[in-house]
mmCIF file of C-alpha atoms in Angstrom:
data_model
loop_
_atom_site.group_PDB
_atom_site.id
_atom_site.type_symbol
_atom_site.label_atom_id
_atom_site.label_comp_id
_atom_site.label_asym_id
_atom_site.label_seq_id
_atom_site.Cartn_x
_atom_site.Cartn_y
_atom_site.Cartn_z
ATOM 1 C CA GLU A 1040 0.000 0.000 0.000
ATOM 2 C CA ALA A 1041 1.399 3.374 -0.998
ATOM 3 C CA GLY A 1042 1.920 5.856 1.789
ATOM 4 C CA VAL A 1043 1.175 9.559 1.903
ATOM 5 C CA VAL A 1044 2.852 11.283 -1.036
ATOM 6 C CA GLN A 1045 4.074 14.870 -0.891
ATOM 7 C CA SER A 1046 5.771 17.076 -3.414
ATOM 8 C CA PRO A 1047 8.064 18.798 -3.772
ATOM 9 C CA ARG A 1048 10.397 17.430 -1.122
ATOM 10 C CA TYR A 1049 12.420 20.623 -1.014
ATOM 11 C CA LYS A 1050 11.629 24.169 -2.061
ATOM 12 C CA ILE A 1051 13.761 27.293 -1.903
ATOM 13 C CA ILE A 1052 12.142 30.630 -2.674
ATOM 14 C CA GLU A 1053 12.718 34.277 -2.016
ATOM 15 C CA LYS A 1054 10.518 36.140 0.414
ATOM 16 C CA LYS A 1055 7.283 37.577 -0.962
ATOM 17 C CA GLN A 1056 7.093 34.806 -3.568
ATOM 18 C CA PRO A 1057 4.189 32.355 -3.614
ATOM 19 C CA VAL A 1058 4.680 28.632 -2.982
ATOM 20 C CA ALA A 1059 2.441 25.579 -3.086
ATOM 21 C CA PHE A 1060 2.723 22.113 -1.623
ATOM 22 C CA TRP A 1061 0.841 19.051 -2.784
ATOM 23 C CA CYS A 1062 -0.294 15.997 -0.841
ATOM 24 C CA ASN A 1063 -1.933 12.743 -1.899
ATOM 25 C CA PRO A 1064 -3.210 10.751 1.097
ATOM 26 C CA ILE A 1065 -3.369 7.015 1.518
ATOM 27 C CA SER A 1066 -6.109 5.570 -0.650
ATOM 28 C CA GLY A 1067 -9.407 5.435 1.208
ATOM 29 C CA HIS A 1068 -8.368 7.883 3.920
ATOM 30 C CA ASN A 1069 -10.910 10.654 3.954
ATOM 31 C CA THR A 1070 -9.301 12.680 6.752
ATOM 32 C CA LEU A 1071 -6.327 14.785 5.714
ATOM 33 C CA TYR A 1072 -4.136 17.009 7.872
ATOM 34 C CA TRP A 1073 -1.521 19.654 7.185
ATOM 35 C CA TYR A 1074 1.081 20.224 9.889
ATOM 36 C CA LEU A 1075 3.886 22.719 10.315
ATOM 37 C CA GLN A 1076 7.116 21.511 11.897
ATOM 38 C CA ASN A 1077 9.662 24.103 12.923
ATOM 39 C CA LEU A 1078 13.228 23.086 13.589
ATOM 40 C CA GLY A 1079 13.551 21.379 16.945
ATOM 41 C CA GLN A 1080 9.811 21.273 17.505
ATOM 42 C CA GLY A 1081 6.996 18.811 17.170
ATOM 43 C CA PRO A 1082 4.440 19.164 14.380
ATOM 44 C CA GLU A 1083 1.594 21.638 14.880
ATOM 45 C CA LEU A 1084 -1.735 21.237 13.132
ATOM 46 C CA LEU A 1085 -2.593 23.844 10.520
ATOM 47 C CA ILE A 1086 -5.772 22.424 9.044
ATOM 48 C CA ARG A 1087 -7.840 19.238 9.008
ATOM 49 C CA TYR A 1088 -10.142 18.060 6.228
ATOM 50 C CA GLU A 1089 -12.961 15.564 6.390
ATOM 51 C CA ASN A 1090 -13.431 14.715 2.716
ATOM 52 C CA GLU A 1091 -13.483 18.113 0.993
ATOM 53 C CA GLU A 1092 -14.597 20.076 4.053
ATOM 54 C CA ALA A 1093 -12.110 21.972 6.205
ATOM 55 C CA VAL A 1094 -13.407 21.156 9.691
ATOM 56 C CA ASP A 1095 -10.577 22.657 11.723
ATOM 57 C CA ASP A 1096 -8.543 25.533 10.316
ATOM 58 C CA SER A 1097 -8.208 27.542 13.494
ATOM 59 C CA GLN A 1098 -4.411 27.386 13.394
ATOM 60 C CA LEU A 1099 -4.079 28.377 9.744
ATOM 61 C CA PRO A 1100 -2.799 31.964 9.263
ATOM 62 C CA LYS A 1101 -5.467 32.932 6.805
ATOM 63 C CA ASP A 1102 -3.908 36.194 5.735
ATOM 64 C CA ARG A 1103 -1.257 34.358 3.749
ATOM 65 C CA PHE A 1104 -2.041 30.657 3.929
ATOM 66 C CA SER A 1105 -4.760 28.827 2.039
ATOM 67 C CA ALA A 1106 -5.587 25.206 1.414
ATOM 68 C CA GLU A 1107 -7.956 23.243 -0.737
ATOM 69 C CA ARG A 1108 -9.105 19.688 -1.211
ATOM 70 C CA LEU A 1109 -11.559 20.058 -4.033
ATOM 71 C CA LYS A 1110 -12.446 16.429 -4.722
ATOM 72 C CA GLY A 1111 -11.832 15.088 -1.267
ATOM 73 C CA VAL A 1112 -8.658 13.287 -2.249
ATOM 74 C CA ASP A 1113 -5.447 15.211 -2.833
ATOM 75 C CA SER A 1114 -4.810 18.608 -1.304
ATOM 76 C CA THR A 1115 -2.773 21.739 -1.900
ATOM 77 C CA LEU A 1116 -1.417 24.130 0.710
ATOM 78 C CA LYS A 1117 -0.412 27.572 -0.510
ATOM 79 C CA ILE A 1118 1.513 30.460 0.988
ATOM 80 C CA GLN A 1119 1.284 33.857 -0.631
ATOM 81 C CA PRO A 1120 3.403 35.803 -0.008
ATOM 82 C CA ALA A 1121 6.018 33.786 1.823
ATOM 83 C CA GLU A 1122 7.928 35.315 4.725
ATOM 84 C CA LEU A 1123 11.292 34.408 6.220
ATOM 85 C CA GLY A 1124 9.545 32.892 9.244
ATOM 86 C CA ASP A 1125 7.711 30.406 7.053
ATOM 87 C CA SER A 1126 10.878 28.363 6.634
ATOM 88 C CA ALA A 1127 9.943 24.979 8.082
ATOM 89 C CA VAL A 1128 8.857 21.477 7.141
ATOM 90 C CA TYR A 1129 5.256 21.120 6.018
ATOM 91 C CA LEU A 1130 3.876 17.675 6.743
ATOM 92 C CA CYS A 1131 0.763 16.058 5.401
ATOM 93 C CA ALA A 1132 -0.975 13.186 7.169
ATOM 94 C CA SER A 1133 -4.071 11.105 6.588
ATOM 95 C CA SER A 1134 -6.265 8.777 8.593
ATOM 96 C CA SER A 1135 -9.335 6.618 8.190
ATOM 97 C CA PRO A 1136 -12.385 7.293 10.371
ATOM 98 C CA PHE A 1137 -13.443 3.677 10.127
ATOM 99 C CA ALA A 1138 -10.474 2.698 12.274
ATOM 100 C CA GLY A 1139 -12.113 4.083 15.379
ATOM 101 C CA GLY A 1140 -12.819 7.777 15.291
ATOM 102 C CA MET A 1141 -10.539 9.577 17.697
ATOM 103 C CA THR A 1142 -8.386 6.500 18.059
ATOM 104 C CA ASP A 1143 -7.474 6.480 14.400
ATOM 105 C CA THR A 1144 -3.794 6.589 13.605
ATOM 106 C CA GLN A 1145 -2.446 9.407 11.487
ATOM 107 C CA TYR A 1146 0.050 8.398 8.820
ATOM 108 C CA PHE A 1147 2.519 11.033 7.698
ATOM 109 C CA GLY A 1148 4.156 11.855 4.429
ATOM 110 C CA PRO A 1149 7.869 12.719 4.107
ATOM 111 C CA GLY A 1150 7.194 16.456 4.229
ATOM 112 C CA THR A 1151 8.255 19.449 2.179
ATOM 113 C CA ARG A 1152 11.180 21.419 3.521
ATOM 114 C CA LEU A 1153 10.665 25.085 2.689
ATOM 115 C CA THR A 1154 13.487 27.601 2.811
ATOM 116 C CA VAL A 1155 12.588 31.261 2.384
ATOM 117 C CA LEU A 1156 15.535 33.530 1.584
ATOM 118 C CA ALA B 500 -5.821 22.336 27.145
ATOM 119 C CA GLN B 501 -3.800 19.276 26.402
ATOM 120 C CA SER B 502 -0.021 19.148 26.391
ATOM 121 C CA VAL B 503 2.881 16.775 26.265
ATOM 122 C CA ALA B 504 6.321 17.113 27.844
ATOM 123 C CA GLN B 505 9.414 15.274 26.745
ATOM 124 C CA PRO B 506 11.917 16.300 29.403
ATOM 125 C CA GLU B 507 15.035 15.029 27.651
ATOM 126 C CA ASP B 508 16.315 16.648 24.469
ATOM 127 C CA GLN B 509 18.633 13.705 23.903
ATOM 128 C CA VAL B 510 19.070 10.196 25.250
ATOM 129 C CA ASN B 511 22.327 8.325 24.773
ATOM 130 C CA VAL B 512 22.520 4.566 25.112
ATOM 131 C CA ALA B 513 24.934 1.845 24.058
ATOM 132 C CA GLU B 514 23.812 -0.788 21.605
ATOM 133 C CA GLY B 515 22.355 -3.789 23.379
ATOM 134 C CA ASN B 516 21.350 -1.821 26.461
ATOM 135 C CA PRO B 517 17.749 -1.061 27.354
ATOM 136 C CA LEU B 518 16.432 2.363 26.437
ATOM 137 C CA THR B 519 13.732 4.617 27.843
ATOM 138 C CA VAL B 520 12.402 7.818 26.297
ATOM 139 C CA LYS B 521 10.232 9.743 28.722
ATOM 140 C CA CYS B 522 6.888 11.407 28.111
ATOM 141 C CA THR B 523 4.376 13.014 30.458
ATOM 142 C CA TYR B 524 1.035 14.420 29.453
ATOM 143 C CA SER B 525 -1.722 16.721 30.617
ATOM 144 C CA VAL B 526 -5.307 16.411 29.380
ATOM 145 C CA SER B 527 -8.834 16.973 30.560
ATOM 146 C CA GLY B 528 -10.329 13.523 30.517
ATOM 147 C CA ASN B 529 -8.918 10.218 29.380
ATOM 148 C CA PRO B 530 -5.979 10.394 27.014
ATOM 149 C CA TYR B 531 -5.153 8.748 23.747
ATOM 150 C CA LEU B 532 -1.357 8.544 23.559
ATOM 151 C CA PHE B 533 0.909 7.960 20.589
ATOM 152 C CA TRP B 534 4.587 7.543 19.836
ATOM 153 C CA TYR B 535 6.103 8.414 16.481
ATOM 154 C CA VAL B 536 9.668 8.189 15.183
ATOM 155 C CA GLN B 537 11.259 10.512 12.645
ATOM 156 C CA TYR B 538 14.373 9.619 10.676
ATOM 157 C CA PRO B 539 16.372 12.358 8.912
ATOM 158 C CA ASN B 540 14.524 13.895 5.972
ATOM 159 C CA ARG B 541 11.601 11.548 6.497
ATOM 160 C CA GLY B 542 8.104 11.989 7.820
ATOM 161 C CA LEU B 543 6.873 10.672 11.140
ATOM 162 C CA GLN B 544 6.383 6.928 11.387
ATOM 163 C CA PHE B 545 3.798 5.514 13.768
ATOM 164 C CA LEU B 546 5.225 3.234 16.474
ATOM 165 C CA LEU B 547 2.381 2.518 18.890
ATOM 166 C CA LYS B 548 -0.631 3.939 20.668
ATOM 167 C CA TYR B 549 -2.525 3.579 23.922
ATOM 168 C CA ILE B 550 -6.292 3.791 23.795
ATOM 169 C CA THR B 551 -7.541 1.653 26.638
ATOM 170 C CA GLY B 552 -6.894 -1.709 28.245
ATOM 171 C CA ASP B 553 -3.476 -3.040 29.146
ATOM 172 C CA ASN B 554 -1.083 -0.411 30.385
ATOM 173 C CA LEU B 555 1.795 -2.010 28.465
ATOM 174 C CA VAL B 556 1.454 -1.418 24.752
ATOM 175 C CA LYS B 557 3.630 -3.218 22.215
ATOM 176 C CA GLY B 558 4.451 -1.604 18.897
ATOM 177 C CA SER B 559 6.686 -1.726 15.867
ATOM 178 C CA TYR B 560 10.412 -2.597 15.809
ATOM 179 C CA GLY B 561 10.361 -4.097 19.306
ATOM 180 C CA PHE B 562 9.274 -0.911 21.029
ATOM 181 C CA GLU B 563 6.776 -0.819 23.857
ATOM 182 C CA ALA B 564 5.331 1.863 26.089
ATOM 183 C CA GLU B 565 3.882 1.846 29.562
ATOM 184 C CA PHE B 566 0.868 3.970 30.399
ATOM 185 C CA ASN B 567 0.863 5.168 34.007
ATOM 186 C CA LYS B 568 -2.266 7.111 34.864
ATOM 187 C CA SER B 569 -1.202 8.149 38.367
ATOM 188 C CA GLN B 570 2.054 9.607 37.059
ATOM 189 C CA THR B 571 0.484 10.823 33.798
ATOM 190 C CA SER B 572 3.328 9.226 31.903
ATOM 191 C CA PHE B 573 3.731 7.181 28.747
ATOM 192 C CA HIS B 574 7.401 6.256 28.535
ATOM 193 C CA LEU B 575 8.748 4.501 25.451
ATOM 194 C CA LYS B 576 10.988 1.503 26.073
ATOM 195 C CA LYS B 577 12.979 -1.133 24.269
ATOM 196 C CA PRO B 578 14.832 -3.994 25.965
ATOM 197 C CA SER B 579 17.858 -3.932 23.650
ATOM 198 C CA ALA B 580 18.746 -0.856 21.595
ATOM 199 C CA LEU B 581 20.056 -0.995 18.035
ATOM 200 C CA VAL B 582 22.226 1.582 16.289
ATOM 201 C CA SER B 583 19.463 1.828 13.705
ATOM 202 C CA ASP B 584 17.082 3.060 16.443
ATOM 203 C CA SER B 585 18.928 6.381 16.436
ATOM 204 C CA ALA B 586 16.299 8.937 15.448
ATOM 205 C CA LEU B 587 13.974 11.620 16.766
ATOM 206 C CA TYR B 588 11.065 10.374 18.851
ATOM 207 C CA PHE B 589 7.808 12.245 19.416
ATOM 208 C CA CYS B 590 5.125 11.602 21.980
ATOM 209 C CA ALA B 591 1.619 12.897 21.234
ATOM 210 C CA VAL B 592 -1.715 13.071 23.037
ATOM 211 C CA ARG B 593 -5.343 13.489 22.152
ATOM 212 C CA ALA B 594 -8.134 13.890 24.716
ATOM 213 C CA PHE B 595 -10.878 11.268 24.840
ATOM 214 C CA ASN B 596 -14.094 12.862 25.934
ATOM 215 C CA THR B 597 -13.987 16.398 24.627
ATOM 216 C CA GLY B 598 -14.985 15.816 21.041
ATOM 217 C CA PHE B 599 -12.404 15.822 18.340
ATOM 218 C CA GLN B 600 -9.162 17.242 19.611
ATOM 219 C CA LYS B 601 -6.079 17.779 17.562
ATOM 220 C CA LEU B 602 -3.067 15.595 18.118
ATOM 221 C CA VAL B 603 -0.643 17.569 20.277
ATOM 222 C CA PHE B 604 3.024 16.649 19.992
ATOM 223 C CA GLY B 605 5.924 17.045 22.360
ATOM 224 C CA THR B 606 9.138 18.728 21.279
ATOM 225 C CA GLY B 607 10.854 15.448 20.569
ATOM 226 C CA THR B 608 13.729 13.463 22.058
ATOM 227 C CA ARG B 609 16.756 12.564 20.006
ATOM 228 C CA LEU B 610 17.910 9.009 20.664
ATOM 229 C CA LEU B 611 21.538 8.240 19.937
ATOM 230 C CA VAL B 612 22.586 4.612 20.118
ATOM 231 C CA SER B 613 26.318 4.078 20.017
ATOM 232 C CA PRO B 614 27.957 0.890 18.714
#
């Protein structure tokens, strides 16, 4: 079974430029998460999708960050414009609600390492 | 609010020796607890979780964790460490009876196993 796929793996941009990250979850997983991981820290949730609906985006800085999951499968996270402080690893995860609701395990992709110069 | 503390930034152990990576948590209500491992330039890999039942949970790669409700701890253990276990380990918690709660991670503990 293929895992969570993310691209690109690495991205270097200059500040004020836009950037987008793509995630394809594990097949059949209808819950998708985007996390931000700063250096030396644990991941922090940015947004959670149930199918195509964003059900928890309280941690997403909406002035510059946006996300979409139009068909309830793959998802894109965008930053426009990027700032120096956005340099971090952006992780995508997915889970299946049929595995037990709140007990479901989240499976993570390899992440996209963003460097803003 | 829920939180997780991993008091050690790094744990050093010799190959073949037992290892323990500590985790304490704070939640309102019963906790769901998870351990993940992260290798360099890789995403987090699930190791094990505690939901209910036996306090000793067995997971992948020979790891296990002991849930201690009175001490609010969920320490990760392995009887005999391997050099290949060297990685970054994250403990995470989710509350049980407060509706959906996000998974809250600790800051991570780097495990270094020397040959």
